[in-house]
Amino acid sequence: MTDPANKNSAKPENEPVKVGRILSGMQATGELHLGHYLGVLTNFAKLQNETDCFFMVANLHSLTAFYPNYPDAHRFIAPMVSDWLAAGISPEKATVFVQSDVPEHAELAQLLAMFTPLSWLERNPTYKDKQANTEKDLDSFGFLGYPVLQAADIVLYDATHVPIGEDQLPHLELTREIARRFNHYYASRRPGDRKADRDILTVPQAILSSFPKVLGLDGRKMSKSYNNSILLAEEKDILAKKMQTMKTDTARVRRNDPGNPDNCPVFSYYDFFAPDLKADVNTNCRSAALGCVDCKKQLLARVDDKLAPFREKRAELKEKPKLIAEILGSGAEKAGKVARATMARVKDSMGLTAGYHL
Ligand code: TRP
Ligand code: SF4
């Protein structure tokens, strides 16, 4: 397991690898909320300034669970990409694309599937969890192969690092195992060809997002399925209403009761939105000098300031209906070039390009 005290670094058993290229993916399931923003998008926006980044809409992965009504899921792609852009992801800096626009993802996944042991997939914790916690019929070949497709996404781009949440670590571990197994079978198979000892596929490492879990209005983890989210592009009046309903320290019943900020989801928001006010709130909540209504009011002003640019950017993008399609079109072109080069290498090392001779 990863040392939680050492969140941003490579896993201890790994040699630290210099960040070369980043790939990450996200399924489009609806409008993004603060949890996505604080946990993922700020990280993406920072990374794009430091290194070569590929950010992918994982729509083939969505098909594993939404196959009966994929058109319903497809319509979330453009809104999600516009949330990415509103959060500062720039198509000039990073390559933003949709998985199914680059057919090599499916092709490579099929090749990797040939040597991926079933037992690796069957013991994948996400596989079991998801199947246990849904009414959907996820008893499919595609769903079992979800991590194989994810491995293909990553190795296609020679990604050295993959920014992900903790829940995705088992998938990344499988990617590493699949890449190693590929290299074991194929990397030095054809001496004389290219650099025979060189690995064909890059074994990637995780970059865990360092921001703590973002709490929702009810104090549980912010999640679309709990219906406790604050959306990135939330309208001002709805934002105000939602924050009014947000849970505080439940032990603080009356205005004059002292509160405990450590048990208050509202207080956790100060970390990001108003770190300069945190010390005062901490003292004044405990002494009951500050009431929850005022505490939320001053926080709301800060959250609203922070989210205003999202609303503006979203509104701006609405005025340019073709822009998202253009961005994704040129993203797919750029991604496709890299993917085709990897595929050529992969097929070559597997012997698929040997020609046909009697
Ligand atoms: N499985 C990831 C998720 O649900 C999405 C994903 C697909 C992904 N391909 C990826 C993430 C490649 C990182 C790298 O969040
Ligand atoms: Fe939470 Fe602020 Fe109320 Fe204290 S004053 S319990 S930090 S909302």
Short mmCIF file of C-alpha atoms and ligand atoms in Angstrom, two decimals:
data_model
loop_
_atom_site.label_atom_id
_atom_site.label_comp_id
_atom_site.label_asym_id
_atom_site.label_seq_id
_atom_site.Cartn_x
_atom_site.Cartn_y
_atom_site.Cartn_z
CA MET A 1 0.00 0.00 0.00
CA THR A 2 1.02 3.59 -0.46
CA ASP A 3 2.34 5.44 2.52
CA PRO A 4 -0.31 8.10 3.21
CA ALA A 5 2.34 10.40 4.59
CA ASN A 6 4.06 10.31 1.28
CA LYS A 7 1.14 10.85 -1.00
CA ASN A 8 2.65 12.64 -3.93
CA SER A 9 5.61 10.47 -4.47
CA ALA A 10 6.08 7.15 -6.12
CA LYS A 11 5.30 4.01 -4.23
CA PRO A 12 8.15 3.03 -1.97
CA GLU A 13 9.15 -0.05 -3.89
CA ASN A 14 9.57 1.96 -7.07
CA GLU A 15 12.55 3.85 -8.17
CA PRO A 16 11.38 7.42 -8.54
CA VAL A 17 10.90 8.06 -12.23
CA LYS A 18 11.19 11.47 -13.78
CA VAL A 19 7.81 12.64 -14.98
CA GLY A 20 7.83 12.24 -18.72
CA ARG A 21 4.27 12.08 -19.90
CA ILE A 22 0.97 12.12 -18.09
CA LEU A 23 -2.26 10.46 -19.09
CA SER A 24 -5.45 10.51 -17.15
CA GLY A 25 -9.05 9.74 -17.95
CA MET A 26 -12.48 10.46 -16.60
CA GLN A 27 -15.89 9.12 -17.43
CA ALA A 28 -18.53 11.68 -18.29
CA THR A 29 -21.39 11.09 -15.90
CA GLY A 30 -22.82 14.59 -15.49
CA GLU A 31 -21.78 18.05 -14.50
CA LEU A 32 -18.65 18.19 -12.41
CA HIS A 33 -18.72 19.24 -8.77
CA LEU A 34 -16.32 20.71 -6.25
CA GLY A 35 -14.94 17.29 -5.42
CA HIS A 36 -13.78 16.85 -9.01
CA TYR A 37 -12.40 20.34 -9.05
CA LEU A 38 -10.42 20.24 -5.82
CA GLY A 39 -9.39 16.61 -6.12
CA VAL A 40 -8.63 16.28 -9.80
CA LEU A 41 -8.95 19.30 -12.04
CA THR A 42 -6.68 21.66 -10.13
CA ASN A 43 -4.09 18.91 -10.32
CA PHE A 44 -4.58 18.52 -14.11
CA ALA A 45 -4.33 22.27 -14.61
CA LYS A 46 -1.08 22.40 -12.67
CA LEU A 47 0.45 19.37 -14.40
CA GLN A 48 -0.21 20.72 -17.88
CA ASN A 49 2.26 23.54 -17.13
CA GLU A 50 4.94 21.12 -16.07
CA THR A 51 4.84 18.32 -18.58
CA ASP A 52 3.25 16.73 -21.63
CA CYS A 53 -0.33 15.85 -20.65
CA PHE A 54 -3.08 13.78 -22.24
CA PHE A 55 -6.55 14.12 -20.72
CA MET A 56 -9.08 11.66 -22.03
CA VAL A 57 -12.83 11.24 -21.84
CA ALA A 58 -13.17 7.52 -21.08
CA ASN A 59 -16.34 6.90 -23.06
CA LEU A 60 -15.56 3.27 -23.87
CA HIS A 61 -15.31 2.70 -20.14
CA SER A 62 -18.75 4.28 -19.78
CA LEU A 63 -20.04 1.73 -22.24
CA THR A 64 -19.13 -1.07 -19.85
CA ALA A 65 -21.92 0.07 -17.54
CA PHE A 66 -24.17 2.11 -19.82
CA TYR A 67 -24.36 -0.18 -22.80
CA PRO A 68 -28.16 -0.30 -22.93
CA ASN A 69 -28.49 3.48 -22.96
CA TYR A 70 -25.17 4.84 -24.09
CA PRO A 71 -26.72 7.82 -25.91
CA ASP A 72 -27.81 9.09 -22.49
CA ALA A 73 -24.22 9.04 -21.30
CA HIS A 74 -22.75 10.44 -24.53
CA ARG A 75 -24.50 13.76 -24.06
CA PHE A 76 -22.44 14.38 -20.90
CA ILE A 77 -19.19 14.54 -22.85
CA ALA A 78 -19.39 18.15 -24.06
CA PRO A 79 -20.54 19.54 -20.68
CA MET A 80 -17.72 17.72 -18.93
CA VAL A 81 -15.10 18.96 -21.36
CA SER A 82 -16.41 22.49 -20.95
CA ASP A 83 -16.03 22.08 -17.17
CA TRP A 84 -12.44 21.00 -17.78
CA LEU A 85 -11.80 24.10 -19.82
CA ALA A 86 -13.53 26.28 -17.26
CA ALA A 87 -11.24 24.79 -14.61
CA GLY A 88 -8.23 25.96 -16.55
CA ILE A 89 -7.31 22.98 -18.68
CA SER A 90 -6.02 24.44 -21.89
CA PRO A 91 -6.07 22.65 -25.23
CA GLU A 92 -2.97 24.62 -26.13
CA LYS A 93 -1.05 23.03 -23.32
CA ALA A 94 -2.62 19.59 -22.99
CA THR A 95 -4.09 17.10 -25.43
CA VAL A 96 -7.79 16.71 -24.69
CA PHE A 97 -9.59 13.92 -26.51
CA VAL A 98 -12.28 11.26 -26.48
CA GLN A 99 -11.17 7.64 -26.17
CA SER A 100 -13.34 6.21 -28.94
CA ASP A 101 -12.02 8.81 -31.41
CA VAL A 102 -8.70 6.96 -31.26
CA PRO A 103 -9.47 3.37 -32.30
CA GLU A 104 -6.08 2.13 -31.12
CA HIS A 105 -7.43 2.00 -27.54
CA ALA A 106 -9.80 -0.83 -28.43
CA GLU A 107 -7.24 -2.52 -30.63
CA LEU A 108 -4.51 -2.54 -28.02
CA ALA A 109 -6.91 -3.64 -25.28
CA GLN A 110 -7.75 -6.68 -27.37
CA LEU A 111 -4.08 -7.58 -27.76
CA LEU A 112 -3.32 -7.09 -24.06
CA ALA A 113 -6.34 -9.23 -23.20
CA MET A 114 -4.67 -12.20 -24.82
CA PHE A 115 -2.16 -12.64 -22.04
CA THR A 116 -3.93 -11.05 -19.08
CA PRO A 117 -4.80 -13.84 -16.63
CA LEU A 118 -8.46 -14.04 -15.72
CA SER A 119 -7.52 -14.35 -12.06
CA TRP A 120 -5.99 -10.86 -12.07
CA LEU A 121 -9.28 -9.42 -13.27
CA GLU A 122 -11.51 -11.50 -11.05
CA ARG A 123 -9.74 -10.41 -7.91
CA ASN A 124 -9.82 -6.72 -8.83
CA PRO A 125 -11.62 -5.08 -5.87
CA THR A 126 -13.45 -2.51 -7.99
CA TYR A 127 -14.94 -5.29 -10.06
CA LYS A 128 -16.45 -6.98 -7.05
CA ASP A 129 -17.55 -3.75 -5.36
CA LYS A 130 -19.27 -2.36 -8.40
CA GLN A 131 -21.07 -5.56 -9.14
CA ALA A 132 -22.24 -5.85 -5.57
CA ASN A 133 -23.47 -2.25 -5.37
CA THR A 134 -25.49 -1.83 -8.50
CA GLU A 135 -28.71 -3.01 -10.00
CA LYS A 136 -27.14 -3.02 -13.44
CA ASP A 137 -26.17 -6.25 -15.06
CA LEU A 138 -22.39 -5.96 -15.09
CA ASP A 139 -21.80 -9.60 -15.78
CA SER A 140 -20.11 -8.95 -19.09
CA PHE A 141 -16.83 -9.66 -20.77
CA GLY A 142 -16.33 -5.92 -21.28
CA PHE A 143 -16.83 -5.05 -17.65
CA LEU A 144 -14.42 -7.71 -16.46
CA GLY A 145 -11.93 -6.32 -18.97
CA TYR A 146 -12.33 -2.73 -17.74
CA PRO A 147 -8.78 -2.61 -16.32
CA VAL A 148 -7.31 -4.06 -19.52
CA LEU A 149 -8.81 -1.20 -21.48
CA GLN A 150 -7.48 1.22 -18.90
CA ALA A 151 -4.03 -0.32 -19.24
CA ALA A 152 -4.23 0.19 -22.99
CA ASP A 153 -5.18 3.86 -22.46
CA ILE A 154 -2.09 4.41 -20.39
CA VAL A 155 0.59 2.43 -22.21
CA LEU A 156 -0.51 3.72 -25.62
CA TYR A 157 0.94 7.09 -24.67
CA ASP A 158 4.04 5.83 -22.88
CA ALA A 159 2.70 7.59 -19.81
CA THR A 160 5.20 7.60 -16.99
CA HIS A 161 2.67 8.97 -14.52
CA VAL A 162 -1.06 8.76 -14.02
CA PRO A 163 -2.84 11.22 -11.72
CA ILE A 164 -5.66 9.31 -10.07
CA GLY A 165 -7.70 9.02 -6.92
CA GLU A 166 -7.05 6.35 -4.36
CA ASP A 167 -9.96 4.25 -5.65
CA GLN A 168 -8.13 3.77 -8.95
CA LEU A 169 -4.93 2.38 -7.46
CA PRO A 170 -5.86 -1.28 -8.07
CA HIS A 171 -6.37 -0.44 -11.73
CA LEU A 172 -3.01 1.19 -11.97
CA GLU A 173 -1.40 -1.78 -10.30
CA LEU A 174 -2.97 -4.01 -12.95
CA THR A 175 -1.67 -1.73 -15.68
CA ARG A 176 1.80 -2.13 -14.28
CA GLU A 177 1.46 -5.89 -14.19
CA ILE A 178 0.13 -6.03 -17.72
CA ALA A 179 2.93 -3.80 -19.04
CA ARG A 180 5.55 -5.88 -17.29
CA ARG A 181 4.07 -9.08 -18.64
CA PHE A 182 4.05 -7.66 -22.14
CA ASN A 183 7.68 -6.67 -21.82
CA HIS A 184 8.51 -10.08 -20.45
CA TYR A 185 6.97 -11.85 -23.43
CA TYR A 186 7.85 -9.51 -26.22
CA ALA A 187 10.50 -6.95 -25.40
CA SER A 188 13.63 -8.85 -26.20
CA ARG A 189 12.10 -11.44 -28.43
CA ARG A 190 13.54 -10.34 -31.66
CA PRO A 191 17.25 -9.71 -31.20
CA GLY A 192 18.70 -7.70 -33.98
CA ASP A 193 15.50 -5.71 -34.32
CA ARG A 194 15.51 -2.31 -32.72
CA LYS A 195 16.99 -2.18 -29.21
CA ALA A 196 16.24 -5.72 -28.20
CA ASP A 197 16.73 -5.16 -24.48
CA ARG A 198 14.61 -2.10 -24.27
CA ASP A 199 11.13 -2.38 -22.82
CA ILE A 200 8.44 -1.79 -25.38
CA LEU A 201 5.84 -0.60 -22.89
CA THR A 202 6.44 1.95 -20.15
CA VAL A 203 5.46 0.82 -16.65
CA PRO A 204 3.63 3.83 -15.19
CA GLN A 205 3.36 5.21 -11.68
CA ALA A 206 0.49 6.87 -9.83
CA ILE A 207 0.36 10.48 -8.79
CA LEU A 208 -2.18 10.54 -6.00
CA SER A 209 -4.10 13.76 -5.72
CA SER A 210 -3.02 15.37 -2.47
CA PHE A 211 -6.24 17.17 -1.62
CA PRO A 212 -8.29 15.43 1.07
CA LYS A 213 -11.69 14.03 0.29
CA VAL A 214 -14.08 16.87 -0.37
CA LEU A 215 -17.16 16.66 1.83
CA GLY A 216 -20.65 17.10 0.50
CA LEU A 217 -23.54 19.08 1.96
CA ASP A 218 -24.44 16.19 4.28
CA GLY A 219 -20.90 15.63 5.53
CA ARG A 220 -20.34 12.47 3.52
CA LYS A 221 -17.89 12.36 0.62
CA MET A 222 -19.13 14.60 -2.19
CA SER A 223 -20.62 12.36 -4.84
CA LYS A 224 -23.23 12.64 -7.52
CA SER A 225 -24.93 9.50 -6.26
CA TYR A 226 -25.39 10.94 -2.75
CA ASN A 227 -27.03 14.04 -4.16
CA ASN A 228 -24.90 16.21 -1.88
CA SER A 229 -22.84 18.09 -4.44
CA ILE A 230 -22.05 21.68 -5.20
CA LEU A 231 -21.58 21.97 -8.94
CA LEU A 232 -18.71 23.85 -10.47
CA ALA A 233 -21.00 25.93 -12.60
CA GLU A 234 -23.61 26.34 -9.86
CA GLU A 235 -25.88 29.37 -10.20
CA LYS A 236 -25.40 31.95 -7.51
CA ASP A 237 -28.80 31.62 -5.82
CA ILE A 238 -28.65 27.84 -5.81
CA LEU A 239 -25.16 27.96 -4.36
CA ALA A 240 -26.43 30.15 -1.51
CA LYS A 241 -29.35 27.81 -0.84
CA LYS A 242 -27.18 24.73 -0.86
CA MET A 243 -24.69 26.24 1.55
CA GLN A 244 -27.49 27.16 3.92
CA THR A 245 -28.48 23.53 4.13
CA MET A 246 -24.93 22.34 4.63
CA LYS A 247 -24.33 20.34 7.79
CA THR A 248 -22.32 21.90 10.64
CA ASP A 249 -21.10 20.45 13.91
CA THR A 250 -24.24 18.49 14.83
CA ALA A 251 -23.46 18.75 18.54
CA ARG A 252 -23.83 22.51 18.34
CA VAL A 253 -27.55 22.92 18.82
CA ARG A 254 -28.01 26.47 20.07
CA ARG A 255 -26.30 29.60 18.93
CA ASN A 256 -24.55 29.95 22.28
CA ASP A 257 -23.21 26.40 22.35
CA PRO A 258 -19.51 26.25 21.61
CA GLY A 259 -18.77 24.40 18.37
CA ASN A 260 -16.07 22.01 17.29
CA PRO A 261 -14.73 22.85 13.83
CA ASP A 262 -13.07 19.45 13.59
CA ASN A 263 -16.54 17.92 13.30
CA CYS A 264 -17.87 20.47 10.84
CA PRO A 265 -17.92 20.00 7.05
CA VAL A 266 -18.28 23.77 6.58
CA PHE A 267 -14.98 24.32 8.33
CA SER A 268 -13.23 21.92 5.98
CA TYR A 269 -14.08 24.27 3.11
CA TYR A 270 -12.08 27.07 4.68
CA ASP A 271 -8.93 25.14 3.80
CA PHE A 272 -9.41 25.83 0.18
CA PHE A 273 -11.66 28.86 -0.05
CA ALA A 274 -10.56 30.99 2.87
CA PRO A 275 -7.36 29.74 4.51
CA ASP A 276 -6.68 33.23 5.82
CA LEU A 277 -9.85 33.13 7.95
CA LYS A 278 -9.33 29.67 9.32
CA ALA A 279 -7.53 30.52 12.53
CA ASP A 280 -10.16 33.08 13.53
CA VAL A 281 -13.05 30.75 12.75
CA ASN A 282 -11.37 28.02 14.73
CA THR A 283 -11.10 30.22 17.84
CA ASN A 284 -14.45 31.95 17.52
CA CYS A 285 -16.42 28.81 16.81
CA ARG A 286 -15.01 27.15 19.92
CA SER A 287 -15.80 30.16 22.07
CA ALA A 288 -19.25 30.53 20.46
CA ALA A 289 -18.37 34.08 19.45
CA LEU A 290 -19.11 33.09 15.86
CA GLY A 291 -22.45 31.59 14.88
CA CYS A 292 -22.93 29.14 12.04
CA VAL A 293 -25.07 31.50 10.00
CA ASP A 294 -22.34 34.13 9.89
CA CYS A 295 -19.66 31.55 9.43
CA LYS A 296 -21.43 30.25 6.34
CA LYS A 297 -22.12 33.73 5.06
CA GLN A 298 -18.48 34.76 4.93
CA LEU A 299 -17.56 31.42 3.38
CA LEU A 300 -20.28 31.74 0.75
CA ALA A 301 -18.80 35.05 -0.40
CA ARG A 302 -15.45 33.35 -0.93
CA VAL A 303 -16.88 30.27 -2.66
CA ASP A 304 -18.91 32.50 -4.90
CA ASP A 305 -15.84 34.53 -5.88
CA LYS A 306 -14.02 31.34 -6.72
CA LEU A 307 -16.82 29.86 -8.80
CA ALA A 308 -17.77 33.02 -10.69
CA PRO A 309 -15.12 32.48 -13.37
CA PHE A 310 -16.53 29.00 -14.05
CA ARG A 311 -19.96 30.38 -14.72
CA GLU A 312 -18.48 32.99 -17.01
CA LYS A 313 -16.34 30.52 -18.93
CA ARG A 314 -19.27 28.12 -19.24
CA ALA A 315 -21.46 30.93 -20.57
CA GLU A 316 -18.72 31.92 -23.00
CA LEU A 317 -18.43 28.37 -24.31
CA LYS A 318 -22.18 28.19 -24.79
CA GLU A 319 -21.84 31.06 -27.25
CA LYS A 320 -19.39 29.02 -29.34
CA PRO A 321 -21.19 25.75 -29.91
CA LYS A 322 -18.58 24.33 -32.29
CA LEU A 323 -15.56 24.98 -30.15
CA ILE A 324 -15.68 21.82 -28.04
CA ALA A 325 -15.98 19.62 -31.13
CA GLU A 326 -12.99 21.41 -32.67
CA ILE A 327 -10.89 20.97 -29.56
CA LEU A 328 -11.74 17.28 -29.35
CA GLY A 329 -11.11 16.84 -33.08
CA SER A 330 -7.61 18.21 -32.95
CA GLY A 331 -6.99 16.41 -29.64
CA ALA A 332 -7.87 13.10 -31.29
CA GLU A 333 -5.51 13.88 -34.14
CA LYS A 334 -2.61 14.57 -31.79
CA ALA A 335 -3.39 11.57 -29.60
CA GLY A 336 -3.82 9.36 -32.66
CA LYS A 337 -0.29 10.11 -33.86
CA VAL A 338 1.24 8.92 -30.59
CA ALA A 339 -1.13 5.95 -30.38
CA ARG A 340 -0.32 4.79 -33.90
CA ALA A 341 3.41 4.92 -33.21
CA THR A 342 2.97 2.77 -30.09
CA MET A 343 0.73 0.34 -31.94
CA ALA A 344 3.34 -0.09 -34.66
CA ARG A 345 5.94 -0.89 -32.01
CA VAL A 346 3.59 -3.27 -30.21
CA LYS A 347 2.58 -5.16 -33.33
CA ASP A 348 6.13 -5.36 -34.49
CA SER A 349 7.34 -6.83 -31.23
CA MET A 350 4.45 -9.30 -31.15
CA GLY A 351 5.29 -10.48 -34.62
CA LEU A 352 2.09 -9.22 -36.18
CA THR A 353 3.95 -7.41 -38.92
CA ALA A 354 6.14 -10.30 -39.96
CA GLY A 355 4.49 -10.66 -43.36
CA TYR A 356 3.25 -13.87 -44.92
CA HIS A 357 5.81 -16.19 -46.44
CA LEU A 358 5.57 -19.79 -47.45
N1 TRP B 1 -11.30 4.26 -14.59
C1 TRP B 1 -11.10 5.68 -14.46
C2 TRP B 1 -12.20 6.25 -13.55
O1 TRP B 1 -13.30 5.75 -13.54
C3 TRP B 1 -11.18 6.38 -15.77
C4 TRP B 1 -10.05 6.01 -16.67
C5 TRP B 1 -10.13 5.32 -17.83
C6 TRP B 1 -8.68 6.33 -16.47
N2 TRP B 1 -8.91 5.20 -18.42
C7 TRP B 1 -8.00 5.80 -17.60
C8 TRP B 1 -7.98 7.00 -15.47
C9 TRP B 1 -6.61 5.91 -17.71
C10 TRP B 1 -6.59 7.10 -15.58
C11 TRP B 1 -5.92 6.56 -16.71
O2 TRP B 1 -11.95 7.22 -12.88
FE1 SF4 B 2 -18.96 24.93 11.63
FE2 SF4 B 2 -18.55 27.52 11.38
FE3 SF4 B 2 -20.64 26.57 12.76
FE4 SF4 B 2 -18.21 26.32 13.75
S1 SF4 B 2 -19.26 28.24 13.34
S2 SF4 B 2 -19.78 24.73 13.67
S3 SF4 B 2 -17.01 25.99 11.87
S4 SF4 B 2 -20.28 26.36 10.59
#
